Tab-separated table of C-alpha atoms in Angstrom:
chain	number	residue	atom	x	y	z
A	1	UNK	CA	167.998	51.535	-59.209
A	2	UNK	CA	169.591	51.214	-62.733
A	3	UNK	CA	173.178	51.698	-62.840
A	4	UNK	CA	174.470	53.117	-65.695
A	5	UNK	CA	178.646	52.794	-67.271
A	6	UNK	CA	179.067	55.206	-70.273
A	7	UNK	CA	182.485	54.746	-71.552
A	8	UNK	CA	184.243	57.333	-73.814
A	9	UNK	CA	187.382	56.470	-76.217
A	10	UNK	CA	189.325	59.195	-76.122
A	11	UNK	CA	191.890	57.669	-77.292
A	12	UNK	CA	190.406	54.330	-78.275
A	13	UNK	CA	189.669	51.680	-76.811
A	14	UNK	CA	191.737	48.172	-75.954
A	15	UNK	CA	191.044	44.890	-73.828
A	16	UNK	CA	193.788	46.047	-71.169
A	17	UNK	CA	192.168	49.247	-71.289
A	18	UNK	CA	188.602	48.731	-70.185
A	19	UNK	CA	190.087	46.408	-67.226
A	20	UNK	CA	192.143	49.135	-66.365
A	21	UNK	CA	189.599	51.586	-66.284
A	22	UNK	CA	187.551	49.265	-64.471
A	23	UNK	CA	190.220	49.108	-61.879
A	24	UNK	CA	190.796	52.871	-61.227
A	25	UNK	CA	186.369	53.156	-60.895
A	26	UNK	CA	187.604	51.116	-57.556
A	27	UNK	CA	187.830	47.328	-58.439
A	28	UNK	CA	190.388	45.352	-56.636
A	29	UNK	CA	192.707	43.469	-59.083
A	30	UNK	CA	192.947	40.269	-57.067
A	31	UNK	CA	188.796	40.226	-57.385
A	32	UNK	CA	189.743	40.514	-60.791
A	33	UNK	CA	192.281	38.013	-61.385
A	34	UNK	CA	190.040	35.037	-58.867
A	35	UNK	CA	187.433	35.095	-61.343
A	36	UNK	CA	189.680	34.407	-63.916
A	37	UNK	CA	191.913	31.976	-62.456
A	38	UNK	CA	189.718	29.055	-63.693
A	39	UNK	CA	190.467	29.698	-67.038
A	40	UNK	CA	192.862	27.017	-68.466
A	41	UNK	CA	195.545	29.254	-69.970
A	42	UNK	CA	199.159	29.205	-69.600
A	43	UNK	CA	200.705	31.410	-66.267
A	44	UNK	CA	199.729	34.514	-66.619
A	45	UNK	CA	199.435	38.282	-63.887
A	46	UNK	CA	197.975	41.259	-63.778
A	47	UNK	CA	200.483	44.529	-63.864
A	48	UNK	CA	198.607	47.417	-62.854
A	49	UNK	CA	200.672	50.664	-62.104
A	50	UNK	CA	200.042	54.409	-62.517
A	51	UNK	CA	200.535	56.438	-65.565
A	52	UNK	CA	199.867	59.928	-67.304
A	53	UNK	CA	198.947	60.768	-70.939
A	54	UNK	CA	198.699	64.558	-71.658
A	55	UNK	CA	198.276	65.294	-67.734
A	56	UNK	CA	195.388	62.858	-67.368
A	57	UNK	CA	196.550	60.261	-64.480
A	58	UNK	CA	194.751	56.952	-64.591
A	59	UNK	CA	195.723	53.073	-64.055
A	60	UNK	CA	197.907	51.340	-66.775
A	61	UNK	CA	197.133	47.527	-66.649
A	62	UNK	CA	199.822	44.769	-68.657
A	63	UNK	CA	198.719	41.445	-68.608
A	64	UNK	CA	202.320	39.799	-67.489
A	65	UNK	CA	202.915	35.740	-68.829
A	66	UNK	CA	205.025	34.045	-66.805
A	67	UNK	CA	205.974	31.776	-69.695
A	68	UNK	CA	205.866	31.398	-73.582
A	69	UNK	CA	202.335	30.763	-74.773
A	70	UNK	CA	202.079	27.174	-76.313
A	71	UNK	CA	199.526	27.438	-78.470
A	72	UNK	CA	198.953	31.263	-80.247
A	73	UNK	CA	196.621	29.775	-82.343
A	74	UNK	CA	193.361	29.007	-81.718
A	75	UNK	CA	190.222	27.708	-82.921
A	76	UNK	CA	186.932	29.419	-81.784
A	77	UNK	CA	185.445	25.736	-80.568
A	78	UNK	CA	189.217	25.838	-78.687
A	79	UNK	CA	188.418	29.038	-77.080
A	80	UNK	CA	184.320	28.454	-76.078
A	81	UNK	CA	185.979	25.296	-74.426
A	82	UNK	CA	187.894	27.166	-72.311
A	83	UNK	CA	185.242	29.865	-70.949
A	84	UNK	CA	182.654	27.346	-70.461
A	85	UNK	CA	185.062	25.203	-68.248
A	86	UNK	CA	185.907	28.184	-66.192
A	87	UNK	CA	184.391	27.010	-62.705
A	88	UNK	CA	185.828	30.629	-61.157
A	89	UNK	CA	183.732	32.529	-64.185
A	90	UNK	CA	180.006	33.817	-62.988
A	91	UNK	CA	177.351	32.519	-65.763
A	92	UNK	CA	176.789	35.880	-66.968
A	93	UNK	CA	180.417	36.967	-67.668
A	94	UNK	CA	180.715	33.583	-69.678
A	95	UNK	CA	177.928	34.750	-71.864
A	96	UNK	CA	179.176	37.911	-72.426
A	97	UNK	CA	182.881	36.495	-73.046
A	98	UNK	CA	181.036	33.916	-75.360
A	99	UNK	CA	179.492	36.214	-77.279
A	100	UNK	CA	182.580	38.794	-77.499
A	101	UNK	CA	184.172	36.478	-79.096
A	102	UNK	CA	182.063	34.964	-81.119
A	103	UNK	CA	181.502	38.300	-82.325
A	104	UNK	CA	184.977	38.693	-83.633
A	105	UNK	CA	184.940	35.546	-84.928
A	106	UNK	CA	181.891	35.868	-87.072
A	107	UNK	CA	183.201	39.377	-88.160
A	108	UNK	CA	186.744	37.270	-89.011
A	109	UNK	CA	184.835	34.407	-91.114
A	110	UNK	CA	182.982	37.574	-93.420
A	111	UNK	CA	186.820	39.321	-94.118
A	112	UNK	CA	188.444	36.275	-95.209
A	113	UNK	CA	185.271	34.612	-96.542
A	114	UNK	CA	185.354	31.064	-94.115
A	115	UNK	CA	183.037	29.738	-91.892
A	116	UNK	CA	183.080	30.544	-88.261
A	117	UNK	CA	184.488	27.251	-87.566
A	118	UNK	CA	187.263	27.847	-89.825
A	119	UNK	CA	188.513	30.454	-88.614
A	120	UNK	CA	192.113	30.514	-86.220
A	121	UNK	CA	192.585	33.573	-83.764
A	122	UNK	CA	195.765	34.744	-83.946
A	123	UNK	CA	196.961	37.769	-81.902
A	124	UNK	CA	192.733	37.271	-79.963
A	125	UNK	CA	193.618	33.474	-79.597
A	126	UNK	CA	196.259	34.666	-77.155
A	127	UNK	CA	196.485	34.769	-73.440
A	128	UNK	CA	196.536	38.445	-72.751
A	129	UNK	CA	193.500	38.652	-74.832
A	130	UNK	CA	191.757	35.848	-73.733
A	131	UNK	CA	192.489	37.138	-70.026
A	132	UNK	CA	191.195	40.970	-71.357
A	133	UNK	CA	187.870	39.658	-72.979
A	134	UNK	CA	187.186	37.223	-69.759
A	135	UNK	CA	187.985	40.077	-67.304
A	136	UNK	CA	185.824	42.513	-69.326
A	137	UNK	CA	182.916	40.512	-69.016
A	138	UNK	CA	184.502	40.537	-64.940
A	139	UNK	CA	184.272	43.823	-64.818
A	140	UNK	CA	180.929	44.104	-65.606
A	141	UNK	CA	179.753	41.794	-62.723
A	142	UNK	CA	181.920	43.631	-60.217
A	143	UNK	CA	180.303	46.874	-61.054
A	144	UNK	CA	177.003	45.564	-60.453
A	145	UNK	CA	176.109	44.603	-63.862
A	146	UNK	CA	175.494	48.550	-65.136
A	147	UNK	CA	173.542	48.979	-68.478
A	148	UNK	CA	176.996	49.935	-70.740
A	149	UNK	CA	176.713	53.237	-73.334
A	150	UNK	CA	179.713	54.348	-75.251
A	151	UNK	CA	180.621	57.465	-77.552
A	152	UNK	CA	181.433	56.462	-80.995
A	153	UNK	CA	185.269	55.040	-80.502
A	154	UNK	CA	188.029	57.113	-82.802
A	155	UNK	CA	189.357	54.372	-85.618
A	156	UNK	CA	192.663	55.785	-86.112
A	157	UNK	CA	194.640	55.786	-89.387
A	158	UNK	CA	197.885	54.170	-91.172
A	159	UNK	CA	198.705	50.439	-91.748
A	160	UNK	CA	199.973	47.752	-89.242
A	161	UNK	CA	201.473	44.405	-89.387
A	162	UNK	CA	199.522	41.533	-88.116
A	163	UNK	CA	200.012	37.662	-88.597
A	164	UNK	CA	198.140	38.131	-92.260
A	165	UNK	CA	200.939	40.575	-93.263
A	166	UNK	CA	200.265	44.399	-93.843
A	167	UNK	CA	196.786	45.493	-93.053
A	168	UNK	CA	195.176	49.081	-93.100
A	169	UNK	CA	193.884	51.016	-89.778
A	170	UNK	CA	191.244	50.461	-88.562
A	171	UNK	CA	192.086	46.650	-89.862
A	172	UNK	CA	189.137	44.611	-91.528
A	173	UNK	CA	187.762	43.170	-88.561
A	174	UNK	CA	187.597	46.031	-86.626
A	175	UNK	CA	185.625	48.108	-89.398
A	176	UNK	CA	183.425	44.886	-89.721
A	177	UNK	CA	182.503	44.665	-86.079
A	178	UNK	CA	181.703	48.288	-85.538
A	179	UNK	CA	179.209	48.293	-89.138
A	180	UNK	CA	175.947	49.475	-88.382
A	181	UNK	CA	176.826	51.693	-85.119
A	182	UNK	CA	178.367	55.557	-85.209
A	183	UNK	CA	182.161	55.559	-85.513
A	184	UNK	CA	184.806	58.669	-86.064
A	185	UNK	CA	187.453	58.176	-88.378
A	186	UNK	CA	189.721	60.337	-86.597
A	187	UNK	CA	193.377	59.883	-85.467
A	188	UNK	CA	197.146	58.463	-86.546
A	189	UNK	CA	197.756	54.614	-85.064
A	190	UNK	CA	195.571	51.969	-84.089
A	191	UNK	CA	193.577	53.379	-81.689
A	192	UNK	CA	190.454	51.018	-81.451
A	193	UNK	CA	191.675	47.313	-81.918
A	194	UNK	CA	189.311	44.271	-82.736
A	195	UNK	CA	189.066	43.367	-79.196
A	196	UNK	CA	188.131	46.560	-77.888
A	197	UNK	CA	185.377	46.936	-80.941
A	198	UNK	CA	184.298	43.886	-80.392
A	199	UNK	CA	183.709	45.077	-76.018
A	200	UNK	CA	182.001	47.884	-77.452
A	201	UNK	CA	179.594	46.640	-80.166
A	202	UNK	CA	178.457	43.449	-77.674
A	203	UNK	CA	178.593	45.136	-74.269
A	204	UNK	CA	177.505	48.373	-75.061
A	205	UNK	CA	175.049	50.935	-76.914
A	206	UNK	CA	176.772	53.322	-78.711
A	207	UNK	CA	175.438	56.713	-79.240
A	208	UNK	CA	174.215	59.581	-76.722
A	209	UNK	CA	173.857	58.865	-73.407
A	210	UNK	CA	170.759	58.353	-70.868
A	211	UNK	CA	170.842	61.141	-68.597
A	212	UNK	CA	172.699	59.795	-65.336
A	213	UNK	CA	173.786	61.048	-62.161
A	214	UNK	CA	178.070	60.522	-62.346
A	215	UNK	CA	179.402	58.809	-58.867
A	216	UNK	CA	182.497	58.029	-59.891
A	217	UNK	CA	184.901	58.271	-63.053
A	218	UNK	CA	188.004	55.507	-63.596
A	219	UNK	CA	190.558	56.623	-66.618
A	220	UNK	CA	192.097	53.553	-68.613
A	221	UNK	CA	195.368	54.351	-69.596
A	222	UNK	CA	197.120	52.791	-72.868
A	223	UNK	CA	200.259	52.176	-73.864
A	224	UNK	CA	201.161	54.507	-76.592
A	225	UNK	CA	201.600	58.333	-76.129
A	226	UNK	CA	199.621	59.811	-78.892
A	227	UNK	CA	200.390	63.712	-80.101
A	228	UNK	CA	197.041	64.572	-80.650
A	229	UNK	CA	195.094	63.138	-77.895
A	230	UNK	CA	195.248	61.466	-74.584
A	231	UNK	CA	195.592	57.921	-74.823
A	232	UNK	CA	192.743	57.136	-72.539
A	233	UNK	CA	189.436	55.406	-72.260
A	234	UNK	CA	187.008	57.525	-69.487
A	235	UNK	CA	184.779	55.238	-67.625
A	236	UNK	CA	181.703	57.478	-65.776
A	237	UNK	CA	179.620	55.271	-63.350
A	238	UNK	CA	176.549	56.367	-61.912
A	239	UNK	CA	172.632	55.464	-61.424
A	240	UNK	CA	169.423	56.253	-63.936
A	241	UNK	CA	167.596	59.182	-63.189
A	242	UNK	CA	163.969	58.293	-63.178
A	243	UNK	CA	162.795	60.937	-65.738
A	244	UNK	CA	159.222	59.488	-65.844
A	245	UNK	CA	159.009	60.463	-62.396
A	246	UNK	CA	160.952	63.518	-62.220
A	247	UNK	CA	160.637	67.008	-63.162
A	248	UNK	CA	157.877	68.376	-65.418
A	249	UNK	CA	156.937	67.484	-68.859
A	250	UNK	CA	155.268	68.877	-71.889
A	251	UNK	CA	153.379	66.480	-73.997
A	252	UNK	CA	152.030	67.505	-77.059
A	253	UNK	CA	150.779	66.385	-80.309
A	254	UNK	CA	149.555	67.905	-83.721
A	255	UNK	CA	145.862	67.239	-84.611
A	256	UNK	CA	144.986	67.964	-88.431
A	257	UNK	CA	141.336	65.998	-88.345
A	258	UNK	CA	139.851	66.391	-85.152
A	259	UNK	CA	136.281	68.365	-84.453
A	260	UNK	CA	136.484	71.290	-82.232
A	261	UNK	CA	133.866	69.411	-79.758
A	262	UNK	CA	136.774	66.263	-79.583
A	263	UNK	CA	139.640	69.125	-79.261
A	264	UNK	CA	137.431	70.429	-76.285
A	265	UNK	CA	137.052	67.403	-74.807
A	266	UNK	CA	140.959	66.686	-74.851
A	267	UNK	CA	141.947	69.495	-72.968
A	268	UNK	CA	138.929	68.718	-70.380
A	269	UNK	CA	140.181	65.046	-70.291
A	270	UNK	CA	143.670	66.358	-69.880
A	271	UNK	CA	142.944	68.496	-67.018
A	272	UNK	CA	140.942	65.805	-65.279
A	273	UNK	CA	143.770	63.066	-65.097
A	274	UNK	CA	146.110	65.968	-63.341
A	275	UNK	CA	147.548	67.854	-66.110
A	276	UNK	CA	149.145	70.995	-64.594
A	277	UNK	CA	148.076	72.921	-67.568
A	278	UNK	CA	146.509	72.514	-71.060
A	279	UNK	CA	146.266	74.569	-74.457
A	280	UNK	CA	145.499	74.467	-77.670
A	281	UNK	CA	147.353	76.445	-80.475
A	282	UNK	CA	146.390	77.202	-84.158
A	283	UNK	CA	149.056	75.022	-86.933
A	284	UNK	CA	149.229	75.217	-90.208
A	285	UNK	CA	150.862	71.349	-91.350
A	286	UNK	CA	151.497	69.548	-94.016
A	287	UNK	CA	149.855	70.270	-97.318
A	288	UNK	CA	148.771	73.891	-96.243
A	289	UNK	CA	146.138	72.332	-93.551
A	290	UNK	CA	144.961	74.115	-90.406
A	291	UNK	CA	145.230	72.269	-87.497
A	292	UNK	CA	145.725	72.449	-83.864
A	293	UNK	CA	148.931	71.638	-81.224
A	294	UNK	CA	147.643	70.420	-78.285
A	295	UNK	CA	149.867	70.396	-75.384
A	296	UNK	CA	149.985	69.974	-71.503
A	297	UNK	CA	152.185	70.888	-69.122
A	298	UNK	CA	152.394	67.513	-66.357
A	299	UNK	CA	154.227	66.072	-63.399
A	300	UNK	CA	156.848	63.499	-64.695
A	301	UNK	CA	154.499	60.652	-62.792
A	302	UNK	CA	151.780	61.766	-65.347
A	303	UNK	CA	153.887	61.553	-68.107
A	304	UNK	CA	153.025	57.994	-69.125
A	305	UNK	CA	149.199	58.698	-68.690
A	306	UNK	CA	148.858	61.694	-70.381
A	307	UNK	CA	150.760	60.190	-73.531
A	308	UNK	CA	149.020	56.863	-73.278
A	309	UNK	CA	145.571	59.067	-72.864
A	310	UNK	CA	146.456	61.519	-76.314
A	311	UNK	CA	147.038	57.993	-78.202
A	312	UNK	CA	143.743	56.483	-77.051
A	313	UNK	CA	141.453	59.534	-77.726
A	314	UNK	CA	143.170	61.980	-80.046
A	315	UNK	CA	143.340	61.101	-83.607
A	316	UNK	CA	147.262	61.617	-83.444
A	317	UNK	CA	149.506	58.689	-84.428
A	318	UNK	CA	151.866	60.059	-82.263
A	319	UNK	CA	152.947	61.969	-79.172
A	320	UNK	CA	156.228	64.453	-78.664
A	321	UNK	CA	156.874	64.951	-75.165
A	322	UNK	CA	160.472	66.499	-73.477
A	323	UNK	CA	161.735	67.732	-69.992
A	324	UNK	CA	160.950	71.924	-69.233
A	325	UNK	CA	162.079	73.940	-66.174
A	326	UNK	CA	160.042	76.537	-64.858
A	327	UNK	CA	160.219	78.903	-61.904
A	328	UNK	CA	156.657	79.514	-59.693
A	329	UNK	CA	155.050	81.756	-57.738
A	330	UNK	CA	154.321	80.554	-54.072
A	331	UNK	CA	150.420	80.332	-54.187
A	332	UNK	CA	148.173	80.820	-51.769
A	333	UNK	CA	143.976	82.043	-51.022
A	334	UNK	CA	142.509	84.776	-49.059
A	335	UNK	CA	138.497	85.793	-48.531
A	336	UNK	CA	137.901	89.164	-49.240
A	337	UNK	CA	135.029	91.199	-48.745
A	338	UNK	CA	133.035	93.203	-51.453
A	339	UNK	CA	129.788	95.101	-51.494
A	340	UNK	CA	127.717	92.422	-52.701
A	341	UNK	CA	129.262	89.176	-51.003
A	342	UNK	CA	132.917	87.417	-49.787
A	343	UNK	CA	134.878	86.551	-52.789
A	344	UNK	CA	138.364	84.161	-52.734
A	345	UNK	CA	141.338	85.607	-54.389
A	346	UNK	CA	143.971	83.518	-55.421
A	347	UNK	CA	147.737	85.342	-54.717
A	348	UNK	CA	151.064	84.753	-56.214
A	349	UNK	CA	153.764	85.580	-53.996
A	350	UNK	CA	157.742	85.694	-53.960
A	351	UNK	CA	160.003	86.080	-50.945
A	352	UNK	CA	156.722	87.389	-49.038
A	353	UNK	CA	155.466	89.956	-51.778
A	354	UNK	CA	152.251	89.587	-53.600
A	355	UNK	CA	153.614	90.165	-57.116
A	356	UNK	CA	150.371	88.666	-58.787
A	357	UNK	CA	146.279	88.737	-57.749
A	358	UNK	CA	143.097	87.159	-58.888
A	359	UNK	CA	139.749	86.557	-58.157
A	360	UNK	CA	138.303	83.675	-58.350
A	361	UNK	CA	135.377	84.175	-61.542
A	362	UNK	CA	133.280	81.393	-60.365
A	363	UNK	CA	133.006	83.350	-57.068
A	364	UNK	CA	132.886	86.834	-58.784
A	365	UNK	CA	129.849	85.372	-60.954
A	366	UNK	CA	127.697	84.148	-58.458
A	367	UNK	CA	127.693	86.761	-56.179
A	368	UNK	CA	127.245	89.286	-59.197
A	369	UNK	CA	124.662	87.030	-60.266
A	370	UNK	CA	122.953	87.484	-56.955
A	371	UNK	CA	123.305	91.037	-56.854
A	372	UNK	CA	122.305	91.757	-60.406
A	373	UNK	CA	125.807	93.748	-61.270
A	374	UNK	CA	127.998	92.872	-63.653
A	375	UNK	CA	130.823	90.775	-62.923
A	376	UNK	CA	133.671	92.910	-64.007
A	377	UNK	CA	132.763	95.363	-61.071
A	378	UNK	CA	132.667	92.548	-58.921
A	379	UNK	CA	136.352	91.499	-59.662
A	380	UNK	CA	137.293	95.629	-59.436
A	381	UNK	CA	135.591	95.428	-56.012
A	382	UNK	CA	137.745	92.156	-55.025
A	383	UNK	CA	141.053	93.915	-55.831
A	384	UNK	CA	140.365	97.219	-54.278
A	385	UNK	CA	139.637	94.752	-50.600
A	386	UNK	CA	142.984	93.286	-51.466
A	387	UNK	CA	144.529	96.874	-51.528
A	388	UNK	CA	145.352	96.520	-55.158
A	389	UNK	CA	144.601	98.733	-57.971
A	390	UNK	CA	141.470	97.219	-60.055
């Protein structure tokens, strides 16, 4: 079973942020802090309390030094040191620290035009965010390892001061970390800071979610109160639902150069391999040609073999398919008796009632065969033995 994390900004997104939301899904903050306590970094604790921003309670999370940091600054070779020492860090969370940061490093080298190696974290070089990035890729293990989504994070607006001086929102690196993938320049503040881009654009897939079944839902709270939105990150955990083998499906394709005898033959081959239903529909495409929409209605376990089957003998390049409801009539058969023979009728029912009634023609044509009447009186016959009006 897949698990799934889909993580909305509301109002950004920050290291201590996705811990925190982390935490309130359920984590314990000890789990949190063992994992970490291999990293060689000055004394450092996790603060978690409660807090509320516009009404919306979640966890607040401060990472608390015990002492002045020694070295702010530091080199990314400094910091890759560190995680890979980390005997208390699982393998996979030192990748995905690893790559985090190289991440921001890379996106630090483009802005100020250095190499990689050149480059000296400042505010990221310090403990607090070398304890968020760590405990992100923490997180992640403690939940199971979930495939992460996101919604496109809010940038925010004005200027802040860094250790460079002055520097527009969303600063440099942040805007070069987050190229490539949807955004919303929305918002007054820093709301999305280069750590919590960086989480985002190498932990997670940003865009619309899978659909997924929500089990539980942690809120992140930040530190600033923001007027115009809550100053949250929402964190929805759940599992995959298995749409290939759920629900019903329509699969269809457009056919501009196929023979009548090969469109024939599709809807035969589609009805053979278990398609619930299948139909063909006059088109007019591109450049004013006729053509036909073939389409059939199948089981989601089907839905791989009917597309795979319209690729392999249609002369489509390609194959739609999406999710449909539909509400059916309870079926069942009965044998009636006409003047010429027994005949099965096939009934539709709801809550009891026969709403809908027909005869089967294969049975209505031999036995008119047979009798040498036509087969129209034979299905008239059929309905009247039913009690229905022919």
């Amino acid at each position: 079973m897949r698990r799934i994390l889909y993580l909305e900004p509301v109002g950004g997104i920050a290291g201590d942020m996705f811990l925190a939301a982390g935490i309130d899904l359920g984590l314990e903050p000890a789990a949190i802090e063992a994992a970490l306590r291999g990293l060689s970094v000055p004394g450092w604790k996790l603060a978690v309390s409660r807090a509320v921003r516009h009404a919306i309670s979640g966890t607040h999370l401060d990472v608390v030094l015990d002492a002045r940091e020694a070295h702010p600054h530091r080199a990314y070779a400094d910091i890759r040191r560190l995680i890979e020492s980390a005997s208390t860090l699982p393998s996979r969370a030192k990748e995905r620290a690893l790559a985090v940061f190289r991440a921001i490093g890379e996106a630090e080298a483009k802005v100020h035009g250095v190499s990689i190696d050149d480059i000296h974290f400042h505010e990221v070089g310090a403990v607090d965010s070398i304890v968020d990035i760590c405990g992100a890729a923490v997180v992640l293990e403690l939940l199971g390892d979930p495939e992460v989504h996101a919604a496109p994070p809010p940038l925010g607006s004005g200027s802040i001061r860094v250790a460079h001086g002055m520097m527009p929102i969303p600063v440099p690196a942040t805007l070069e970390l987050l190229r490539d993938v949807p955004v919303r320049f929305e918002g007054v503040g820093e709301l999305t800071t280069p750590t919590g881009a960086a989480l985002l654009k190498v932990l997670a897939k940003i865009g619309h979610p899978p659909d997924f079944i929500v089990e539980k839902v942690g809120y992140g709270v930040g530190t600033k109160d923001f007027r115009d939105r809550p100053n949250v990150l929402r964190a929805s955990l759940g599992r995959l639902e298995d749409s290939r083998t759920e629900g019903l499906w329509v699969v269809e394709a457009n056919l501009d150069d196929a023979t009548p005898q090969l469109v024939g033959h599709l809807v035969e081959r589609l009805l053979a391999v278990g398609a619930l239903d299948a139909w063909v529909a006059p088109v007019v495409m591109k450049k004013s040609r006729p053509g036909h929409l073939l389409s059939a209605l199948v089981e989601g376990g089907l839905r791989d073999t009917t597309v795979d089957l319209l690729l392999r003998e249609s002369t489509s390049l390609g194959v739609r398919y999406h999710r449909v409801e539909r509400q059916a009539l309870a079926r069942d058969w009965v044998e009636v008796e006409t003047p010429w023979g027994p005949v099965r009728v096939k009934r539709g029912l709801r809550d009891g009632a026969v709403l809908n009634a027909h005869p089967e023609f294969e049975d209505c044509r031999r036995v008119a065969e047979a009798a040498g009447v036509p087969v129209k009186q034979v299905v008239a016959a059929a309905l009247v033995a039913l009690g229905l009006p022919s």
